């Protein structure tokens, strides 16, 4: 009897152990691995996309820029593709900070040929660049024209990105209006073109035509009057040209039909640059504008466009 | 939960239930095997003029039909097919509005050809009534009506390049309906100067006038007009909603003295308005948690440090020594409109922790 009980218990335990594997083996049904949506419109796969857009910078401290541009791209699958984009700044707006700087935030100095009136019997400023007022000699700020000579703005931007579109669906509003949409992210190589904001303004050293390399024996030296203090203490080197960095962002497409979508996107191109072209470090004596004065800067833009898909008809999945 | 329903409305209920189950059946179906009853109803959902009579129609034996209602089927995510191991046929997309969908040809008959059925007009009206139950996205994942929502949130201000705030707080909402809620929002902010502020100080020799925000609190009204489903790599579905909030409340700010060694800051409590957008999504099979991401825009009048508050207070100097006192500086400052744009992430907990669907759609 005891033996029979033991056999029964063992059989039960063995069955219990075996049961999960049996259940597991039986569980997968015909739906396992099947797509969640059938007959899905493949709005992106093997379709070229052209997206004219307008954009606005969101993070520039000195000059806000409005862009007009376009992106072209294609998708290898419904969820992955590549694209290239370019936008050129067509509207430049001075920020509130820049307006405050231009409207008295920085000392203007004494115009050439004028007398310094900040102190009694002030000297006359010789021909050449403006001179610092004697009353402002302790002010660490550069003169306005030096600041303006170094200030740059993001004139154009471009990028080459891989695009991932993991999210797609339909959007319903009040159960009556509905459309397809997708949300995508992207990342890749970014390019920023920086131009001088005040093209005609020259720095003190440029106006004097003196060497700005500290190793030069004539560094900031003006014939007959020694070194120019503005050139010496407030070096300027506009950080213009093309900057290469990383591009990333996200966007959404709301389809108006199978071949056109409203596109909203936020793009960030991170570059290393020196917006004001002025010295920003303390460990260099005399101060010079060099690579260490640059820092990572996020060029964030919001872009609104219309995306056109070619061919115009989208295929459906099985 | 299961319950047995019988009676003359059985046909209508069966049809309604099938409409409710439509997303799940469509979502999880394979086209090669069909459960005729459901596929016939699916076709009718796409074609309003279709007649809902098919080969699997229950025989009219003069007695009441019996329909087993499984509430789990109404959820839309876990299709349960009784009486067979073949899933229903899928001819449409996830929302059942695919115009390419073809009806399963199970044999179409008119009322005149089927003695004992409703007359055509009555049947048409019934179909129209049932069509009214179909929405773009059927069976919302979460019902919130008469539930409290507590949502801790963490965020970041994004509109001020010189002072960055890290925010922490919570929403407390009571959902009057599944669309509308009244609530409270309380947010604490930790402000810090950004490297851009220091950059301008070093390069331009300028000290910027800026404030940091200490806290914000408001009452708000939430309206939730958008909801839907989203496919992830066509392998999983998420339910999501988008709500807009509008509210009013109080904000306390603190000036950041330009000369910290010389001057104390002063605080200002002010009123303001807030507009926000919150998107949320839900976890499968959890009826009391959602995840949210949103943006809020605060607008409020604020007092900045007066420009005459500085170190040059000697006789003939350009700064006003009277403004060294924080309260005098506050009195000398005028209100200016300020904005605070915050993006945040949060987790919502709903109480009671469960809900029941009360309508068939």
CSV table of C-alpha atoms in Angstrom, one decimal, chain B residues 21-168:
chain,number,residue,atom,x,y,z
B,21,UNK,CA,-14.5,42.9,-29.9
B,22,UNK,CA,-13.7,44.2,-33.4
B,23,UNK,CA,-10.3,45.8,-32.5
B,24,UNK,CA,-9.2,42.7,-30.8
B,25,UNK,CA,-10.3,40.3,-33.4
B,26,UNK,CA,-8.9,42.4,-36.2
B,27,UNK,CA,-5.7,43.0,-34.3
B,28,UNK,CA,-5.0,39.4,-33.6
B,29,UNK,CA,-6.5,37.6,-36.5
B,30,UNK,CA,-4.9,35.5,-39.2
B,31,UNK,CA,-6.7,35.8,-42.5
B,32,UNK,CA,-6.5,32.1,-43.5
B,33,UNK,CA,-8.9,30.9,-40.8
B,34,UNK,CA,-12.1,32.5,-40.1
B,35,UNK,CA,-14.8,32.4,-37.5
B,36,UNK,CA,-17.8,33.1,-39.8
B,37,UNK,CA,-20.0,34.9,-37.3
B,38,UNK,CA,-17.4,37.4,-36.3
B,39,UNK,CA,-16.1,38.0,-39.8
B,40,UNK,CA,-19.6,38.6,-41.0
B,41,UNK,CA,-20.2,41.2,-38.4
B,42,UNK,CA,-16.9,42.7,-39.1
B,43,UNK,CA,-17.9,43.1,-42.7
B,44,UNK,CA,-21.1,44.8,-41.7
B,45,UNK,CA,-19.2,47.2,-39.6
B,46,UNK,CA,-17.3,48.3,-42.7
B,47,UNK,CA,-20.3,48.2,-45.0
B,48,UNK,CA,-23.4,49.9,-43.4
B,49,UNK,CA,-25.7,48.4,-46.0
B,50,UNK,CA,-24.6,44.8,-45.4
B,51,UNK,CA,-27.2,42.5,-44.0
B,52,UNK,CA,-26.1,40.8,-40.8
B,53,UNK,CA,-27.1,37.3,-41.7
B,54,UNK,CA,-24.6,34.5,-42.2
B,55,UNK,CA,-24.2,30.8,-42.1
B,56,UNK,CA,-23.5,30.8,-38.4
B,57,UNK,CA,-26.7,32.5,-37.5
B,58,UNK,CA,-28.5,30.8,-34.6
B,59,UNK,CA,-31.4,28.8,-35.8
B,60,UNK,CA,-34.8,30.3,-35.0
B,61,UNK,CA,-36.2,27.5,-32.8
B,62,UNK,CA,-38.8,29.6,-31.3
B,63,UNK,CA,-36.9,29.9,-28.0
B,64,UNK,CA,-34.5,32.5,-26.6
B,65,UNK,CA,-31.0,32.5,-27.9
B,66,UNK,CA,-28.3,32.2,-25.3
B,67,UNK,CA,-25.2,34.3,-25.5
B,68,UNK,CA,-22.2,34.1,-23.2
B,69,UNK,CA,-20.8,37.6,-22.6
B,70,UNK,CA,-17.2,37.6,-21.6
B,71,UNK,CA,-16.2,41.0,-20.4
B,72,UNK,CA,-12.6,40.3,-21.0
B,73,UNK,CA,-13.4,40.2,-24.7
B,74,UNK,CA,-14.5,43.8,-24.6
B,75,UNK,CA,-11.1,44.9,-23.5
B,76,UNK,CA,-9.8,44.9,-27.0
B,77,UNK,CA,-6.3,43.5,-26.3
B,78,UNK,CA,-6.8,39.9,-25.5
B,79,UNK,CA,-9.1,38.3,-28.0
B,80,UNK,CA,-10.9,35.2,-26.7
B,81,UNK,CA,-12.6,33.0,-29.2
B,82,UNK,CA,-15.0,30.6,-27.7
B,83,UNK,CA,-15.9,27.4,-29.3
B,84,UNK,CA,-13.0,26.9,-31.6
B,85,UNK,CA,-9.3,27.4,-32.0
B,86,UNK,CA,-9.4,29.4,-35.2
B,87,UNK,CA,-9.1,33.1,-34.8
B,88,UNK,CA,-11.5,35.4,-36.6
B,89,UNK,CA,-10.7,36.6,-40.0
B,90,UNK,CA,-9.1,40.0,-40.3
B,91,UNK,CA,-9.9,42.0,-43.4
B,92,UNK,CA,-9.5,45.5,-42.1
B,93,UNK,CA,-7.0,47.6,-40.3
B,94,UNK,CA,-6.8,48.1,-36.6
B,95,UNK,CA,-9.5,50.6,-36.4
B,96,UNK,CA,-12.0,48.8,-38.6
B,97,UNK,CA,-12.4,51.6,-41.1
B,98,UNK,CA,-10.4,50.1,-43.9
B,99,UNK,CA,-12.3,50.7,-47.0
B,100,UNK,CA,-10.4,47.9,-48.7
B,101,UNK,CA,-12.0,45.4,-46.3
B,102,UNK,CA,-14.1,42.8,-48.2
B,103,UNK,CA,-17.0,41.1,-46.4
B,104,UNK,CA,-16.8,37.5,-45.8
B,105,UNK,CA,-19.3,36.0,-48.3
B,106,UNK,CA,-21.3,33.9,-46.1
B,107,UNK,CA,-24.5,34.2,-48.2
B,108,UNK,CA,-26.5,37.4,-48.1
B,109,UNK,CA,-30.3,37.2,-47.7
B,110,UNK,CA,-32.8,39.9,-47.4
B,111,UNK,CA,-35.6,40.0,-44.9
B,112,UNK,CA,-38.0,39.1,-47.6
B,113,UNK,CA,-36.1,36.0,-48.4
B,114,UNK,CA,-35.9,34.9,-44.7
B,115,UNK,CA,-39.3,34.4,-43.3
B,116,UNK,CA,-39.6,35.4,-39.6
B,117,UNK,CA,-36.9,38.1,-39.8
B,118,UNK,CA,-37.3,41.8,-39.1
B,119,UNK,CA,-38.6,43.9,-42.0
B,120,UNK,CA,-35.9,45.7,-44.0
B,121,UNK,CA,-36.6,49.1,-42.5
B,122,UNK,CA,-36.4,47.9,-39.0
B,123,UNK,CA,-33.2,46.0,-39.8
B,124,UNK,CA,-31.7,49.1,-41.5
B,125,UNK,CA,-32.5,51.1,-38.4
B,126,UNK,CA,-30.9,48.5,-36.2
B,127,UNK,CA,-27.8,48.5,-38.3
B,128,UNK,CA,-27.6,52.3,-38.2
B,129,UNK,CA,-28.0,52.3,-34.4
B,130,UNK,CA,-25.2,49.7,-34.2
B,131,UNK,CA,-23.0,51.8,-36.5
B,132,UNK,CA,-23.4,54.6,-34.1
B,133,UNK,CA,-21.6,52.6,-31.6
B,134,UNK,CA,-18.5,52.3,-33.7
B,135,UNK,CA,-15.8,54.8,-33.0
B,136,UNK,CA,-12.5,55.4,-34.7
B,137,UNK,CA,-10.7,53.8,-31.8
B,138,UNK,CA,-12.9,51.4,-30.0
B,139,UNK,CA,-12.6,50.3,-26.4
B,140,UNK,CA,-10.4,52.8,-24.7
B,141,UNK,CA,-7.7,51.1,-22.6
B,142,UNK,CA,-8.4,53.0,-19.4
B,143,UNK,CA,-11.6,54.5,-18.1
B,144,UNK,CA,-11.0,57.4,-15.7
B,145,UNK,CA,-14.5,58.6,-14.8
B,146,UNK,CA,-15.0,59.1,-11.0
B,147,UNK,CA,-11.4,58.1,-10.3
B,148,UNK,CA,-8.7,60.1,-8.5
B,149,UNK,CA,-5.3,60.4,-10.2
B,150,UNK,CA,-2.1,61.2,-8.4
B,151,UNK,CA,0.8,61.8,-10.7
B,152,UNK,CA,4.3,62.5,-9.3
B,153,UNK,CA,6.3,64.4,-12.0
B,154,UNK,CA,9.9,65.4,-12.7
B,155,UNK,CA,10.8,68.0,-15.3
B,156,UNK,CA,13.0,70.6,-16.7
B,157,UNK,CA,12.5,74.2,-17.8
B,158,UNK,CA,13.6,74.9,-21.4
B,159,UNK,CA,12.9,78.4,-22.3
B,160,UNK,CA,15.5,80.3,-20.2
B,161,UNK,CA,19.0,79.9,-21.6
B,162,UNK,CA,20.5,81.5,-18.4
B,163,UNK,CA,18.7,79.8,-15.6
B,164,UNK,CA,17.7,76.1,-15.7
B,165,UNK,CA,15.2,74.7,-13.3
B,166,UNK,CA,14.8,71.1,-12.4
B,167,UNK,CA,11.2,70.6,-11.3
B,168,UNK,CA,9.5,68.0,-9.0
